[in-house]
mmCIF file of C-alpha atoms in Angstrom:
data_model
loop_
_atom_site.group_PDB
_atom_site.id
_atom_site.type_symbol
_atom_site.label_atom_id
_atom_site.label_comp_id
_atom_site.label_asym_id
_atom_site.label_seq_id
_atom_site.Cartn_x
_atom_site.Cartn_y
_atom_site.Cartn_z
ATOM 1 C CA MET A 54 -35.532 -14.358 -41.840
ATOM 2 C CA LYS A 55 -33.008 -11.533 -41.510
ATOM 3 C CA SER A 56 -34.388 -10.521 -38.096
ATOM 4 C CA ALA A 57 -34.240 -14.118 -36.901
ATOM 5 C CA ILE A 58 -30.621 -14.356 -38.000
ATOM 6 C CA SER A 59 -29.802 -11.056 -36.276
ATOM 7 C CA LEU A 60 -31.437 -12.260 -33.060
ATOM 8 C CA SER A 61 -29.427 -15.460 -33.228
ATOM 9 C CA LEU A 62 -26.215 -13.466 -33.628
ATOM 10 C CA VAL A 63 -27.052 -11.256 -30.648
ATOM 11 C CA LEU A 64 -27.812 -14.266 -28.467
ATOM 12 C CA ALA A 65 -24.585 -15.911 -29.581
ATOM 13 C CA MET A 66 -22.603 -12.794 -28.655
ATOM 14 C CA VAL A 67 -24.241 -12.615 -25.222
ATOM 15 C CA MET A 68 -23.525 -16.280 -24.580
ATOM 16 C CA ALA A 69 -19.940 -15.871 -25.757
ATOM 17 C CA GLY A 70 -19.464 -12.888 -23.458
ATOM 18 C CA SER A 71 -20.805 -14.886 -20.515
ATOM 19 C CA ALA A 72 -18.516 -17.779 -21.359
ATOM 20 C CA LEU A 73 -15.519 -15.438 -21.375
ATOM 21 C CA GLY A 74 -16.464 -14.098 -17.958
ATOM 22 C CA VAL A 75 -16.813 -10.518 -19.228
ATOM 23 C CA VAL A 76 -18.658 -8.343 -16.731
ATOM 24 C CA THR A 77 -19.378 -4.639 -16.359
ATOM 25 C CA LEU A 78 -19.557 -3.060 -12.922
ATOM 26 C CA GLY A 79 -21.981 -0.184 -13.373
ATOM 27 C CA GLU A 80 -21.733 3.563 -13.869
ATOM 28 C CA ASP A 81 -18.517 4.072 -11.867
ATOM 29 C CA ASP A 82 -16.640 1.423 -13.863
ATOM 30 C CA LEU A 83 -14.282 3.984 -15.409
ATOM 31 C CA ALA A 84 -11.050 1.949 -15.300
ATOM 32 C CA PRO A 85 -11.640 -1.805 -15.678
ATOM 33 C CA ALA A 86 -8.900 -4.141 -14.463
ATOM 34 C CA PRO A 87 -6.383 -5.031 -17.212
ATOM 35 C CA PHE A 88 -7.059 -8.719 -16.527
ATOM 36 C CA ARG A 89 -10.860 -8.526 -16.707
ATOM 37 C CA GLY A 90 -12.394 -11.499 -18.495
ATOM 38 C CA GLU A 91 -9.321 -13.690 -18.101
ATOM 39 C CA GLU A 92 -9.195 -17.012 -16.275
ATOM 40 C CA GLY A 93 -9.274 -17.052 -12.473
ATOM 41 C CA THR A 94 -10.891 -13.638 -11.983
ATOM 42 C CA THR A 95 -13.577 -12.278 -9.662
ATOM 43 C CA ALA A 96 -15.506 -8.991 -9.781
ATOM 44 C CA GLN A 97 -17.793 -7.279 -7.272
ATOM 45 C CA ALA A 98 -19.234 -3.766 -6.903
ATOM 46 C CA TRP A 99 -21.011 -1.919 -4.091
ATOM 47 C CA TYR A 100 -22.980 1.277 -4.787
ATOM 48 C CA PHE A 101 -24.732 1.672 -1.400
ATOM 49 C CA ASP A 102 -27.744 3.335 -3.032
ATOM 50 C CA GLN A 103 -29.991 2.002 -0.259
ATOM 51 C CA TYR A 104 -29.286 1.494 3.417
ATOM 52 C CA THR A 105 -29.240 -2.250 4.179
ATOM 53 C CA GLY A 106 -27.613 -2.237 7.610
ATOM 54 C CA THR A 107 -24.026 -2.000 8.747
ATOM 55 C CA THR A 108 -22.875 -5.618 8.406
ATOM 56 C CA GLY A 109 -23.051 -8.242 5.709
ATOM 57 C CA ILE A 110 -23.675 -5.695 2.944
ATOM 58 C CA VAL A 111 -23.798 -7.729 -0.269
ATOM 59 C CA PRO A 112 -22.559 -6.395 -3.623
ATOM 60 C CA ASP A 113 -24.929 -4.877 -6.159
ATOM 61 C CA ILE A 114 -22.978 -6.715 -8.870
ATOM 62 C CA VAL A 115 -20.961 -9.880 -8.270
ATOM 63 C CA GLU A 116 -19.062 -12.495 -10.271
ATOM 64 C CA SER A 117 -17.357 -14.583 -7.605
ATOM 65 C CA PRO A 118 -17.288 -18.209 -6.413
ATOM 66 C CA GLY A 119 -17.735 -16.967 -2.850
ATOM 67 C CA ALA A 120 -19.849 -14.450 -0.947
ATOM 68 C CA PRO A 121 -18.057 -11.088 -0.580
ATOM 69 C CA VAL A 122 -19.537 -8.630 1.929
ATOM 70 C CA VAL A 123 -18.870 -5.185 3.387
ATOM 71 C CA ASP A 124 -18.922 -4.566 7.143
ATOM 72 C CA MET A 125 -18.967 -1.042 8.528
ATOM 73 C CA ILE A 126 -16.962 -0.828 11.735
ATOM 74 C CA GLY A 127 -18.274 1.575 14.357
ATOM 75 C CA GLY A 128 -21.547 3.395 14.859
ATOM 76 C CA PHE A 129 -22.944 6.904 14.800
ATOM 77 C CA LEU A 130 -20.968 7.962 17.888
ATOM 78 C CA ASP A 131 -17.794 6.736 16.151
ATOM 79 C CA ASN A 132 -18.617 8.874 13.096
ATOM 80 C CA THR A 133 -19.449 5.852 10.947
ATOM 81 C CA VAL A 134 -22.490 7.371 9.253
ATOM 82 C CA TYR A 135 -24.696 6.589 6.235
ATOM 83 C CA LEU A 136 -26.012 9.461 4.114
ATOM 84 C CA PRO A 137 -28.899 8.773 1.685
ATOM 85 C CA THR A 138 -27.555 11.564 -0.546
ATOM 86 C CA ASP A 139 -24.548 13.871 -0.619
ATOM 87 C CA TYR A 140 -24.295 16.485 -3.369
ATOM 88 C CA ASP A 141 -24.900 14.515 -6.593
ATOM 89 C CA GLN A 142 -24.100 11.132 -5.038
ATOM 90 C CA ARG A 143 -26.695 8.675 -3.794
ATOM 91 C CA GLY A 144 -25.861 6.444 -0.835
ATOM 92 C CA VAL A 145 -22.598 7.389 0.905
ATOM 93 C CA TRP A 146 -20.768 5.924 3.903
ATOM 94 C CA ILE A 147 -18.572 8.151 6.092
ATOM 95 C CA VAL A 148 -15.629 6.681 7.993
ATOM 96 C CA ASP A 149 -13.507 8.661 10.425
ATOM 97 C CA ALA A 150 -9.794 8.529 11.181
ATOM 98 C CA GLY A 151 -10.388 9.049 14.897
ATOM 99 C CA THR A 152 -7.366 8.769 17.171
ATOM 100 C CA ALA A 153 -6.106 5.315 16.125
ATOM 101 C CA GLN A 154 -2.475 4.808 15.217
ATOM 102 C CA GLN A 155 -1.196 3.589 11.847
ATOM 103 C CA GLY A 156 -0.694 -0.037 12.932
ATOM 104 C CA ASP A 157 -3.917 -0.361 14.925
ATOM 105 C CA TRP A 158 -6.273 -2.958 13.391
ATOM 106 C CA GLN A 159 -9.003 -2.459 15.982
ATOM 107 C CA ARG A 160 -10.152 0.977 14.869
ATOM 108 C CA THR A 161 -13.521 2.393 15.811
ATOM 109 C CA SER A 162 -14.488 3.582 12.305
ATOM 110 C CA GLU A 163 -13.625 1.989 8.948
ATOM 111 C CA MET A 164 -14.952 -0.002 6.002
ATOM 112 C CA ARG A 165 -13.911 -3.660 5.915
ATOM 113 C CA ILE A 166 -14.490 -5.867 2.883
ATOM 114 C CA PHE A 167 -14.406 -9.665 3.057
ATOM 115 C CA LEU A 168 -13.149 -10.925 -0.290
ATOM 116 C CA PRO A 169 -13.129 -14.679 -1.047
ATOM 117 C CA ASN A 170 -10.877 -15.952 -3.821
ATOM 118 C CA VAL A 171 -10.555 -18.793 -6.270
ATOM 119 C CA GLU A 172 -9.198 -21.495 -3.944
ATOM 120 C CA GLN A 173 -6.052 -22.510 -5.797
ATOM 121 C CA GLU A 174 -2.483 -22.721 -4.542
ATOM 122 C CA ASN A 175 -1.254 -20.315 -7.217
ATOM 123 C CA PRO A 176 1.814 -18.096 -6.832
ATOM 124 C CA ILE A 177 0.427 -14.671 -7.800
ATOM 125 C CA LYS A 178 -2.685 -12.768 -6.753
ATOM 126 C CA LYS A 179 -3.691 -9.411 -8.287
ATOM 127 C CA ILE A 180 -6.192 -6.997 -6.742
ATOM 128 C CA TRP A 181 -7.621 -3.990 -8.602
ATOM 129 C CA MET A 182 -9.957 -1.499 -6.951
ATOM 130 C CA GLN A 183 -11.926 1.542 -8.111
ATOM 131 C CA ILE A 184 -13.494 3.866 -5.566
ATOM 132 C CA VAL A 185 -15.603 7.018 -5.810
ATOM 133 C CA TYR A 186 -15.056 9.161 -2.720
ATOM 134 C CA TYR A 187 -14.796 12.620 -1.203
ATOM 135 C CA ALA A 188 -12.008 13.708 1.148
ATOM 136 C CA GLN A 189 -10.211 16.907 2.033
ATOM 137 C CA GLU A 190 -8.085 18.111 -0.895
ATOM 138 C CA GLY A 191 -9.159 15.010 -2.807
ATOM 139 C CA LYS A 192 -6.697 12.805 -0.944
ATOM 140 C CA ALA A 193 -7.300 9.166 -1.833
ATOM 141 C CA PRO A 194 -7.979 6.943 1.199
ATOM 142 C CA ASN A 195 -5.522 4.430 2.583
ATOM 143 C CA VAL A 196 -6.338 0.874 1.503
ATOM 144 C CA TYR A 197 -4.789 -2.144 3.220
ATOM 145 C CA VAL A 198 -5.072 -5.867 2.516
ATOM 146 C CA LEU A 199 -4.905 -8.513 5.249
ATOM 147 C CA PRO A 200 -4.477 -11.928 3.578
ATOM 148 C CA GLU A 201 -6.696 -14.358 5.489
ATOM 149 C CA GLY A 202 -6.914 -11.749 8.255
ATOM 150 C CA ASP A 203 -3.168 -11.855 8.973
ATOM 151 C CA ASP A 204 -2.139 -8.488 10.452
ATOM 152 C CA THR A 205 1.559 -9.367 10.695
ATOM 153 C CA GLN A 206 3.550 -6.250 9.897
ATOM 154 C CA PRO A 207 4.145 -4.889 7.386
ATOM 155 C CA VAL A 208 0.568 -5.123 6.156
ATOM 156 C CA PRO A 209 0.312 -4.930 2.332
ATOM 157 C CA LYS A 210 -0.926 -1.541 1.152
ATOM 158 C CA MET A 211 -2.642 -0.933 -2.171
ATOM 159 C CA GLU A 212 -1.007 1.746 -4.314
ATOM 160 C CA VAL A 213 -2.875 4.481 -6.157
ATOM 161 C CA VAL A 214 -2.620 4.199 -9.953
ATOM 162 C CA GLY A 215 -2.058 7.688 -11.376
ATOM 163 C CA ASP A 216 -3.908 10.684 -9.949
ATOM 164 C CA PRO A 217 -7.515 10.671 -8.715
ATOM 165 C CA THR A 218 -9.978 12.023 -11.290
ATOM 166 C CA PRO A 219 -12.403 14.789 -10.212
ATOM 167 C CA LEU A 220 -16.091 13.986 -10.699
ATOM 168 C CA GLY A 221 -17.833 17.332 -10.486
ATOM 169 C CA ASP A 222 -17.041 19.731 -7.660
ATOM 170 C CA MET A 223 -16.654 17.379 -4.686
ATOM 171 C CA TYR A 224 -16.122 13.696 -5.474
ATOM 172 C CA TYR A 225 -13.202 11.829 -7.039
ATOM 173 C CA HIS A 226 -12.559 8.512 -8.765
ATOM 174 C CA ALA A 227 -9.357 6.687 -7.782
ATOM 175 C CA VAL A 228 -7.804 3.392 -8.849
ATOM 176 C CA PHE A 229 -5.678 1.128 -6.650
ATOM 177 C CA GLU A 230 -3.678 -2.019 -7.369
ATOM 178 C CA LEU A 231 -1.724 -4.645 -5.450
ATOM 179 C CA GLU A 232 0.073 -7.871 -6.359
ATOM 180 C CA LEU A 233 0.685 -10.570 -3.748
ATOM 181 C CA PRO A 234 3.353 -13.287 -4.245
ATOM 182 C CA PHE A 235 0.846 -15.974 -3.208
ATOM 183 C CA ASN A 236 -2.901 -16.572 -3.390
ATOM 184 C CA PRO A 237 -4.724 -16.474 -0.044
ATOM 185 C CA PHE A 238 -8.093 -18.202 0.088
ATOM 186 C CA TRP A 239 -9.604 -14.890 1.277
ATOM 187 C CA GLU A 240 -8.587 -11.444 2.471
ATOM 188 C CA TYR A 241 -9.859 -8.398 4.283
ATOM 189 C CA VAL A 242 -9.624 -5.084 2.445
ATOM 190 C CA TYR A 243 -9.680 -2.066 4.780
ATOM 191 C CA ILE A 244 -10.564 1.426 3.549
ATOM 192 C CA ARG A 245 -9.493 4.242 5.859
ATOM 193 C CA PRO A 246 -9.241 8.025 5.568
ATOM 194 C CA ARG A 247 -5.851 9.521 4.908
ATOM 195 C CA ASP A 248 -6.876 12.585 6.950
ATOM 196 C CA CYS A 249 -9.961 13.169 9.085
ATOM 197 C CA GLN A 250 -12.818 11.568 7.110
ATOM 198 C CA VAL A 251 -13.569 9.917 3.794
ATOM 199 C CA TYR A 252 -17.010 9.742 2.166
ATOM 200 C CA ILE A 253 -17.312 6.483 0.193
ATOM 201 C CA ASP A 254 -19.861 6.412 -2.618
ATOM 202 C CA SER A 255 -18.904 3.191 -4.413
ATOM 203 C CA VAL A 256 -16.308 0.410 -4.324
ATOM 204 C CA LEU A 257 -15.492 -1.836 -7.290
ATOM 205 C CA LEU A 258 -13.094 -4.730 -6.664
ATOM 206 C CA GLU A 259 -11.563 -7.216 -9.081
ATOM 207 C CA THR A 260 -9.086 -10.016 -8.432
ATOM 208 C CA GLN A 261 -7.084 -12.512 -10.449
ATOM 209 C CA CYS A 262 -5.434 -15.704 -9.278
ATOM 210 C CA ILE A 263 -2.597 -16.486 -11.712
ATOM 211 C CA PRO A 264 -1.553 -20.142 -12.160
ATOM 212 C CA GLU A 265 1.952 -21.329 -12.878
ATOM 213 C CA PRO A 266 2.900 -22.125 -16.472
ATOM 214 C CA LEU A 267 1.955 -25.703 -17.326
ATOM 215 C CA THR A 268 5.525 -26.953 -17.468
ATOM 216 C CA LEU A 269 6.412 -25.523 -14.073
ATOM 217 C CA GLY A 270 3.199 -26.897 -12.644
ATOM 218 C CA LEU A 271 4.039 -30.400 -13.847
ATOM 219 C CA LEU A 272 7.580 -30.176 -12.501
ATOM 220 C CA GLY A 273 6.296 -29.080 -9.131
ATOM 221 C CA LEU A 274 3.466 -31.577 -8.893
ATOM 222 C CA GLY A 275 5.392 -33.974 -6.698
ATOM 223 C CA GLY A 276 5.981 -31.311 -4.094
ATOM 224 C CA LEU A 277 2.506 -29.812 -4.230
ATOM 225 C CA PHE A 278 1.567 -30.645 -0.662
ATOM 226 C CA LEU A 279 4.899 -29.410 0.692
ATOM 227 C CA ARG A 280 4.503 -25.915 -0.677
ATOM 228 C CA ARG A 281 3.451 -23.014 1.457
ATOM 229 C CA ARG A 282 1.412 -20.095 0.228
ATOM 230 C CA ARG A 283 3.739 -17.645 1.892
#
């Protein structure tokens, strides 16, 4: 009887965790988003342990109403290269800075992530990213967000939270965050080297779409269709 009760409790806890939207994103999930498990969140993680092509790379772990994917821009001649192993890491993508300028959105080598959102006209959108990477002097890559593909300058840039954490002799773990004053239905997230090249081992992305307080929402209901997201 005791074992049956214990099993029932375990199942209840698992079901409760699922209902709360709690998710873990694998071995590199060292700094979960502060909003994880709250309403209006998504979570997705890519580990690249196996080569599955250069476009439409689906996440290894995903909790999202849409279909997020990674596209690798460029080929071998552009120094966009997949390595089955690199030091202690399994499955690594290399992207190269090349000769492109800072504002150029047609680069020959980069990682681009398509990230669908909860489709609500809410006023705040939070993005939290963890990445395991190698780069010269441990410099964290540049990460840009193009809401619904809009490259109007200035393009929002994700900021590094604290200092990157060394993982062994070569690789680092870094955390990025960004808050947008509107909620796009989707966005591109671009990962680019700060200098020369960046070796990307894993990418973990979480988002939250924050609704207005109930009272403000009711007051604004009459003008709902007149509002703009931007």
